[in-house]
mmCIF file of C-alpha atoms in Angstrom:
data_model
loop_
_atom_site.group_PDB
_atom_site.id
_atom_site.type_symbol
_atom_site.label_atom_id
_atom_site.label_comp_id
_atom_site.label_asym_id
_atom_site.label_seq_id
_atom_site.Cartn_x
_atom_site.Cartn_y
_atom_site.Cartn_z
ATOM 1 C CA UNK A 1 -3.532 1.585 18.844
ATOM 2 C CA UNK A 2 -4.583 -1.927 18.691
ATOM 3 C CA UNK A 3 -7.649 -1.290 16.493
ATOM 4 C CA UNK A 4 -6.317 -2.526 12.807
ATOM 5 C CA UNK A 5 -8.776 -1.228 9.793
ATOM 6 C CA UNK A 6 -9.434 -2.620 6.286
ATOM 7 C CA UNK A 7 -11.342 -2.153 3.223
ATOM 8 C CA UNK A 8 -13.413 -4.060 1.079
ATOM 9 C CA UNK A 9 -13.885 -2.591 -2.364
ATOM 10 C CA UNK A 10 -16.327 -3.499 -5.522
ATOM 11 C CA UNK A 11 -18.769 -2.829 -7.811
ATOM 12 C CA UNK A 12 -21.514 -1.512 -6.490
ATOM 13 C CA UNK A 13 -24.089 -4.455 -7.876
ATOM 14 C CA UNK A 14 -21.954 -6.768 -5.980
ATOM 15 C CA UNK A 15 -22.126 -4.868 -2.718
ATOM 16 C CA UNK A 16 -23.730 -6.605 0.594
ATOM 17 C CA UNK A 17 -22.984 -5.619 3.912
ATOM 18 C CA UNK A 18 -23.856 -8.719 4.907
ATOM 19 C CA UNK A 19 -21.476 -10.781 2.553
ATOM 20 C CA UNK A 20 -18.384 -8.803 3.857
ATOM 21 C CA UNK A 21 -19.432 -8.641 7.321
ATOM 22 C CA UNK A 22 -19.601 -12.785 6.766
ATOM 23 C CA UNK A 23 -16.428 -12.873 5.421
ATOM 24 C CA UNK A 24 -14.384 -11.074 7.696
ATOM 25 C CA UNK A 25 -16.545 -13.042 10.315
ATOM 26 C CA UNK A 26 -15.118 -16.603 8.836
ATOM 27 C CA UNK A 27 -11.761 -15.409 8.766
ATOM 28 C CA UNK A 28 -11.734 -14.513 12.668
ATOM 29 C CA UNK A 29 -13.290 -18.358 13.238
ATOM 30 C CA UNK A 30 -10.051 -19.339 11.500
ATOM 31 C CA UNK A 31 -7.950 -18.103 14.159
ATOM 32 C CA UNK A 32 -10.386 -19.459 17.071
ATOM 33 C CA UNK A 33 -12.579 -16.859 17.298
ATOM 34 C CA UNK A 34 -15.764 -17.675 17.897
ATOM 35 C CA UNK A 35 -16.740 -14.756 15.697
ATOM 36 C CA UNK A 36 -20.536 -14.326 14.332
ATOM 37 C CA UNK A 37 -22.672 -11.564 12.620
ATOM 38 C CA UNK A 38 -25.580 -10.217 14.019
ATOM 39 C CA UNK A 39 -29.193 -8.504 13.128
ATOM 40 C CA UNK A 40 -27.264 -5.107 12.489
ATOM 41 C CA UNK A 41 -24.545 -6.449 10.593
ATOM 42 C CA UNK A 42 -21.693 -6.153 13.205
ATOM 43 C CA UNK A 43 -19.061 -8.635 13.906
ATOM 44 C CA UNK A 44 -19.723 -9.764 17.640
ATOM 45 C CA UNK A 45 -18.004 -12.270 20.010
ATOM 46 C CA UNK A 46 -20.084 -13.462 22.776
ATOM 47 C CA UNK A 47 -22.705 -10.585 22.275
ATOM 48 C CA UNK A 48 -19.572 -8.093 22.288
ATOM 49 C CA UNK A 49 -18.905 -5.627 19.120
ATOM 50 C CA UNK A 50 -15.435 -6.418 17.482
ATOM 51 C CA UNK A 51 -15.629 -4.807 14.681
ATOM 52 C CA UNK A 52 -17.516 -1.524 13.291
ATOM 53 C CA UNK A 53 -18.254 -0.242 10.072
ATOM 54 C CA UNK A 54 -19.364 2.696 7.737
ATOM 55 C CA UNK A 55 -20.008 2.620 4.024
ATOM 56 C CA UNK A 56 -19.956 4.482 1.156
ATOM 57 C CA UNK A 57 -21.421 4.054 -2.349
ATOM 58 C CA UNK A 58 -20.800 6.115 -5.537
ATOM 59 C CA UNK A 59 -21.543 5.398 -9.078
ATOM 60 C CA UNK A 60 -20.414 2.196 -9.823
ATOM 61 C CA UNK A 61 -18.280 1.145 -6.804
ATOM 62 C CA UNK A 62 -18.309 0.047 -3.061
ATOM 63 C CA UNK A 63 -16.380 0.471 -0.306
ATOM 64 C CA UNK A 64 -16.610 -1.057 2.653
ATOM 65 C CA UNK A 65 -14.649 0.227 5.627
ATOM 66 C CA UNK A 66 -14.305 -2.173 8.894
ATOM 67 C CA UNK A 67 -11.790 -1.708 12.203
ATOM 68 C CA UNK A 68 -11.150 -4.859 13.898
ATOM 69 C CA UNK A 69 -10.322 -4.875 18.215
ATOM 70 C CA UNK A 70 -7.456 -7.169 18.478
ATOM 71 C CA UNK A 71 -5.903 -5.676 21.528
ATOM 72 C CA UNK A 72 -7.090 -1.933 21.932
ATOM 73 C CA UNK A 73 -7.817 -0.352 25.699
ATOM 74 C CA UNK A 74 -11.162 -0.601 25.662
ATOM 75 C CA UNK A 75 -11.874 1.595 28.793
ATOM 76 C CA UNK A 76 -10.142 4.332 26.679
ATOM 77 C CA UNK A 77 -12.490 3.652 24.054
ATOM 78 C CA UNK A 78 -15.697 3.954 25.837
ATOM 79 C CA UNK A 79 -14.034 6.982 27.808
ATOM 80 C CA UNK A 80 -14.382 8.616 24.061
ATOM 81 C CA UNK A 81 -17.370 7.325 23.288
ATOM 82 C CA UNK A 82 -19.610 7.790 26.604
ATOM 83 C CA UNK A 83 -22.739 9.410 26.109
ATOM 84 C CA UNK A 84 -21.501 12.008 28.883
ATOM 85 C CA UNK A 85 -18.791 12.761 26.855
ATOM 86 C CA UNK A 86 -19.912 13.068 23.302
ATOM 87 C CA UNK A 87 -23.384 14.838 24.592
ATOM 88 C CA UNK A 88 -22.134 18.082 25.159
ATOM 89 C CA UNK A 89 -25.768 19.721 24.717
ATOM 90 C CA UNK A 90 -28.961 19.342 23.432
ATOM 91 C CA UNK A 91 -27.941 18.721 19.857
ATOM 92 C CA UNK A 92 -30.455 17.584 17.601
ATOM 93 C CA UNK A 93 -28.816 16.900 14.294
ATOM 94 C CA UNK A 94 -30.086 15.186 10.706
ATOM 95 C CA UNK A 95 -27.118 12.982 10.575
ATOM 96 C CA UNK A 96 -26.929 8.658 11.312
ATOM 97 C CA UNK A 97 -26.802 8.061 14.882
ATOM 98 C CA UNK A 98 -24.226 5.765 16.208
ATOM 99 C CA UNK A 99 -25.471 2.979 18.361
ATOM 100 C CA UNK A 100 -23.600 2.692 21.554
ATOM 101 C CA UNK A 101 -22.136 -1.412 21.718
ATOM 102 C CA UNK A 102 -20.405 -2.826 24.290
ATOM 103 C CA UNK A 103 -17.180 -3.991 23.111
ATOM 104 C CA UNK A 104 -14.316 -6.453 23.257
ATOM 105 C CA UNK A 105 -11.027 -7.271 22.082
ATOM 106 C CA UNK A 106 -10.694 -10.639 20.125
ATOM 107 C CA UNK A 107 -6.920 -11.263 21.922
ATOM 108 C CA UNK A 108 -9.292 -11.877 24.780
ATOM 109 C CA UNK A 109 -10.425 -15.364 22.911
ATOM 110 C CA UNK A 110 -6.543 -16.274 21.465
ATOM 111 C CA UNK A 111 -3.551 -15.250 23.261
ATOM 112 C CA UNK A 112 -1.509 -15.307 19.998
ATOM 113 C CA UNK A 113 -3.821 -13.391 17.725
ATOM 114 C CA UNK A 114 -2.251 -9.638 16.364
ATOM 115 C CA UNK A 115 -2.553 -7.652 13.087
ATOM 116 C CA UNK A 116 -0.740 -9.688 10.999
ATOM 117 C CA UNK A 117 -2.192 -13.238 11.303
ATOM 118 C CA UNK A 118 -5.741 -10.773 11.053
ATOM 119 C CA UNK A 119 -4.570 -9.690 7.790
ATOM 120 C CA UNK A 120 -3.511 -13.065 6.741
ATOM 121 C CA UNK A 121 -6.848 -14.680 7.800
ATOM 122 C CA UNK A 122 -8.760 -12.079 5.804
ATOM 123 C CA UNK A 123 -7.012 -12.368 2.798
ATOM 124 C CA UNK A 124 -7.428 -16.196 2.745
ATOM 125 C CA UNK A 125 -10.890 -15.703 3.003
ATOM 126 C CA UNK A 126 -11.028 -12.417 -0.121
ATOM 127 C CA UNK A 127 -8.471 -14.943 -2.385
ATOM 128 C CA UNK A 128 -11.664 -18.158 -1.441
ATOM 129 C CA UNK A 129 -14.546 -15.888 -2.503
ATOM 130 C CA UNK A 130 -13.425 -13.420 -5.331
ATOM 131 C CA UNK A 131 -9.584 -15.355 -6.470
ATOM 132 C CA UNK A 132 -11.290 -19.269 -6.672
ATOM 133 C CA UNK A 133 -8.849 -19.714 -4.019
ATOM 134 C CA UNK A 134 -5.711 -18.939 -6.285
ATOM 135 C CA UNK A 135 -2.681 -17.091 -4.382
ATOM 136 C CA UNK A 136 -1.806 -13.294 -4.870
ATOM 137 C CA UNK A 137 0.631 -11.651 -3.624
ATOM 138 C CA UNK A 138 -0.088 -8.833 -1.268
ATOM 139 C CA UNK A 139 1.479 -5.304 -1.611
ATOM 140 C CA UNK A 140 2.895 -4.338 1.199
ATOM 141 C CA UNK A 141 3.037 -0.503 1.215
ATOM 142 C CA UNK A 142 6.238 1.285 2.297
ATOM 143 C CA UNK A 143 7.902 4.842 1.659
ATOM 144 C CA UNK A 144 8.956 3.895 -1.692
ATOM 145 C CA UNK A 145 5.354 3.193 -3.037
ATOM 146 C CA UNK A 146 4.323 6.608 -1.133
ATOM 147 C CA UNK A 147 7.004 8.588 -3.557
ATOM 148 C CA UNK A 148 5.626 6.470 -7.007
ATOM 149 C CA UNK A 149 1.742 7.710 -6.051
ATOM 150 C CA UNK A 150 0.287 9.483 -9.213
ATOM 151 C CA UNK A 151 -0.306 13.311 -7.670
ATOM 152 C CA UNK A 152 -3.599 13.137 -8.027
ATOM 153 C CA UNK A 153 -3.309 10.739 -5.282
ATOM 154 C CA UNK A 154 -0.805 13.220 -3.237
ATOM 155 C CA UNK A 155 -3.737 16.234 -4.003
ATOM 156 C CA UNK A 156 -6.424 14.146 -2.525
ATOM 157 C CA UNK A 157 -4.392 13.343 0.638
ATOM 158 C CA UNK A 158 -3.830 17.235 0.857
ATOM 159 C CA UNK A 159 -7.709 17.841 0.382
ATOM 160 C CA UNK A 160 -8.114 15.252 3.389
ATOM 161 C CA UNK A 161 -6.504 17.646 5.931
ATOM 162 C CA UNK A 162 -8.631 20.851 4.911
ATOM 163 C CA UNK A 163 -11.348 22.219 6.663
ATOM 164 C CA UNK A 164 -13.836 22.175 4.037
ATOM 165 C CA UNK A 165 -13.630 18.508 3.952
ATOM 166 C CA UNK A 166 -13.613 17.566 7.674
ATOM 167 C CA UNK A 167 -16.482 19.803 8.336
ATOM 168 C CA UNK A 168 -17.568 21.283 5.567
ATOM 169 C CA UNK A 169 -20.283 18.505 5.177
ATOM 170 C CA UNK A 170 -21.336 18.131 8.356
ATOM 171 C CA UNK A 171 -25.658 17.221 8.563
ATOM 172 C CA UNK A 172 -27.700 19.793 9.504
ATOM 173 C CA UNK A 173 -27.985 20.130 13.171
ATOM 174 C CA UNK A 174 -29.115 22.506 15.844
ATOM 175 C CA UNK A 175 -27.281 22.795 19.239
ATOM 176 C CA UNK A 176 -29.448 24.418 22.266
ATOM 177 C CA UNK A 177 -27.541 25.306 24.986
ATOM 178 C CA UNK A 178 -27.951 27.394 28.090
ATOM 179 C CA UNK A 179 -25.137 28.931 31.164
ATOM 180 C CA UNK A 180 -25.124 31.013 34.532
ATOM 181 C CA UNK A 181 -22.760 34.011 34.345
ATOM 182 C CA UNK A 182 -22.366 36.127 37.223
ATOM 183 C CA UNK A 183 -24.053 38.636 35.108
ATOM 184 C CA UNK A 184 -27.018 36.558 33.959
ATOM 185 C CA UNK A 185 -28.249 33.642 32.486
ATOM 186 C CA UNK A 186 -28.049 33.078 28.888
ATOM 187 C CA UNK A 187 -30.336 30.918 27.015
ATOM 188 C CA UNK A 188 -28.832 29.964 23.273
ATOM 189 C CA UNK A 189 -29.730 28.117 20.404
ATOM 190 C CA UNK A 190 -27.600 27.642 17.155
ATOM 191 C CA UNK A 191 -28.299 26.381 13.914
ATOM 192 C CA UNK A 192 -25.577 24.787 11.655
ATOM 193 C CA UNK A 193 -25.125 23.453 7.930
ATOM 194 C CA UNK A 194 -22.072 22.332 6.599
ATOM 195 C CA UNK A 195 -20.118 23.309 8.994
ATOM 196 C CA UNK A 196 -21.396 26.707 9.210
ATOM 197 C CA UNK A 197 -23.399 29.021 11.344
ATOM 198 C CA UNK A 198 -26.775 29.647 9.823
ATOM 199 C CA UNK A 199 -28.546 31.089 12.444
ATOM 200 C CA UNK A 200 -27.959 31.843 16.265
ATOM 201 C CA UNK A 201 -30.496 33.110 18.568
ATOM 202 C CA UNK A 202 -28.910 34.270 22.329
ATOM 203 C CA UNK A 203 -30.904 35.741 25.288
ATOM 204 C CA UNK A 204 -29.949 36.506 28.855
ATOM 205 C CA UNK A 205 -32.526 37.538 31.928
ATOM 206 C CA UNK A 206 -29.939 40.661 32.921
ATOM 207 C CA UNK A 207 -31.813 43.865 32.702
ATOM 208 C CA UNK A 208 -28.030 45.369 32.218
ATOM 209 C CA UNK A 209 -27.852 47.560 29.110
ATOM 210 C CA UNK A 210 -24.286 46.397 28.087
ATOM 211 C CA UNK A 211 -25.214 42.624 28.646
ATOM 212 C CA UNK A 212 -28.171 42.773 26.491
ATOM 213 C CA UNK A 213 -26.500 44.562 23.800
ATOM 214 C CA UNK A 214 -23.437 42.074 23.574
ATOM 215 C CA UNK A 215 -25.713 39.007 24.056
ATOM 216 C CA UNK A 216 -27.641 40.245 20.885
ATOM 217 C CA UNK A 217 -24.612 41.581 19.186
ATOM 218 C CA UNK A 218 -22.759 38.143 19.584
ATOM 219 C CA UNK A 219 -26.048 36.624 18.175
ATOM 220 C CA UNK A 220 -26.089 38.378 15.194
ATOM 221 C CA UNK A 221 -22.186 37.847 14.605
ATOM 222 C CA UNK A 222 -22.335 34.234 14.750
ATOM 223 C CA UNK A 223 -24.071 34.084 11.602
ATOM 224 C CA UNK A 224 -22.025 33.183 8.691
ATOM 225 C CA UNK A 225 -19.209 31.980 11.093
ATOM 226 C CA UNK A 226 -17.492 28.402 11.246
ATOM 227 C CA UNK A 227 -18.977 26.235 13.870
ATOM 228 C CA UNK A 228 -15.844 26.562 15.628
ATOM 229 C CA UNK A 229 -14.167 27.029 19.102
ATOM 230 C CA UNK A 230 -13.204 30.556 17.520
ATOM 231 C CA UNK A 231 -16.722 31.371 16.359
ATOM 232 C CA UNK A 232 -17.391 33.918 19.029
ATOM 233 C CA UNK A 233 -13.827 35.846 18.366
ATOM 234 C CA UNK A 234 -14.573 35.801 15.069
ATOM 235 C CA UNK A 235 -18.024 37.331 15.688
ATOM 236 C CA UNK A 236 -16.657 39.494 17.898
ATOM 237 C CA UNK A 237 -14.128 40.877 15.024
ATOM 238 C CA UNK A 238 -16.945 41.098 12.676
ATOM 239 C CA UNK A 239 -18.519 42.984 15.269
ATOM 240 C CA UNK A 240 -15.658 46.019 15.632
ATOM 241 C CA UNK A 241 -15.546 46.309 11.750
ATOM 242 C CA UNK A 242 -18.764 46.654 11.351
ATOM 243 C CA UNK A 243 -19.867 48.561 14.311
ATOM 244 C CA UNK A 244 -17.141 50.400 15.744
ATOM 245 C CA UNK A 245 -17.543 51.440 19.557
ATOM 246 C CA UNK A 246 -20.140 48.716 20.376
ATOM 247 C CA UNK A 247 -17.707 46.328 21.893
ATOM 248 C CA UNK A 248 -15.101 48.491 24.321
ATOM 249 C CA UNK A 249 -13.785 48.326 27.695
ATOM 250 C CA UNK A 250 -16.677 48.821 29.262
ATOM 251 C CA UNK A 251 -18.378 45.394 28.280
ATOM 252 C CA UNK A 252 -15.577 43.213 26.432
ATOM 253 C CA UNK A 253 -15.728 41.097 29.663
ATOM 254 C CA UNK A 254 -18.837 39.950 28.824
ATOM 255 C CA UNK A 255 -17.901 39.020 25.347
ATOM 256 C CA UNK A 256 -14.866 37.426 26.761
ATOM 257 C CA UNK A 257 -16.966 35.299 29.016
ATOM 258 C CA UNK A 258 -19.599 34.018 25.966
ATOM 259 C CA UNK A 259 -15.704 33.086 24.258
ATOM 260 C CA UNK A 260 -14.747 30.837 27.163
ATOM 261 C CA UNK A 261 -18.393 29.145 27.093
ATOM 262 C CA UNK A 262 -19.090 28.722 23.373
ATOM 263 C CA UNK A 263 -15.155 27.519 23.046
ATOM 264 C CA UNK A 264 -16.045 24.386 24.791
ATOM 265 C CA UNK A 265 -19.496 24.139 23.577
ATOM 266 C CA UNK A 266 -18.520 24.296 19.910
#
């Protein structure tokens, strides 16, 4: 809460992250705020990120999608953030890094600055550069224009919330990771594409027969398994099908304790 997003969108020849960083910029300098751009393209106060962004660019069309800090907790924010908390192993991974900031809220420059006069300033500054400065009229979107949406537009918000398009394409990546049971240690490495397991590779230093078997067992069921906190008990069900009697009571401990690891490693 606090954190108010927007989105600039337009053909794709007209697209500059600069330009709409600039804009947004000029329309926090409206309401006091000593607002600038800098070498990355971020909107910064006093050497402080405001504002972040991400992109996307298809065919003929731009978008360009900003959040704004007018009076988020901050300490929350880099509580999420913090390298301590987002590195949970040795994950090496194909994707865009993010570049840690330090960041501020822009109530911290006006006292009376909130969503709406952000909104208000922005749009001044859209109608200056893309109306000639002629007045629209916003759309201000309630339940009743939720219920008129075309259903394509109801199917895509549906798509939003399934798996296959919140991780189905994740980057590449490969997460190494290591852990002292009482039974061993276990050195791991997995291997992930779109959201799946393409390859895991487990070892422990126990000479125990049943350790060894499940470590390599579990390594072998991973593959072909969502990168998920339930990829080991659904390696470990692939397991029983497919080789009856190689998980029992004997040794399900073990496979019990790789579950309570990997779900808090995956």
């Amino acid at each position: 809460m606090g954190n108010s997003i927007y989105t600039i969108y337009m053909p794709r020849h007209a697209f500059s992250r600069r330009t709409n960083a600039d804009l947004v910029s000029r329309a926090l300098q409206q309401l006091d705020v000593p607002a600038y751009v800098n070498d990355r393209h971020d909107i910064v106060v006093d050497g402080l990120k405001v504002s972040g962004s991400a992109y996307k660019i298809i065919n003929q069309r731009a978008y360009h999608h900003g959040t704004m800090l007018i009076d988020a907790d901050t300490e929350a924010l880099k509580g999420c953030l913090s390298k301590k908390r987002m590195n949970k192993t040795g994950i090496i991974s194909k994707g865009v890094e993010s570049v840690p900031s330090p960041v501020t809220n822009i109530r911290d420059y006006s006292f009376t600055v909130d969503h709406q006069q952000f909104c208000e300033s922005v749009l001044a500054e859209f109608i200056h550069d893309y109306n000639d400065g002629a007045s629209i009229e916003p759309i201000i979107f309630d339940e009743e224009h939720i219920e008129q949406l075309p259903s394509k537009v109801k199917e895509t918000a549906k798509e939003l919330q399934t798996w296959d398009w919140m991780y189905g394409q994740t980057p590449e990546f490969t997460n190494t990771i290591k852990n002292e049971f009482d039974w061993g240690h276990v050195n791991g490495s997995i291997h992930s594409k779109h959201g799946m397991i393409t390859d895991a590779e487990f070892s422990t230093n126990s000479a125990g027969a049943h350790e060894v078997t499940v470590v390599s067992a579990i390594s072998v069921g991973l593959k072909g398994c969502r990168y998920s906190p339930n990829a080991v008990k659904e390696a470990a069900a692939k397991i029983t099908s497919e080789i009856p009697g190689l998980i029992s009571a004997e040794n399900e401990h073990l496979v019990e304790d790789m579950d309570r690891w990997l779900s808090n490693k995956l």
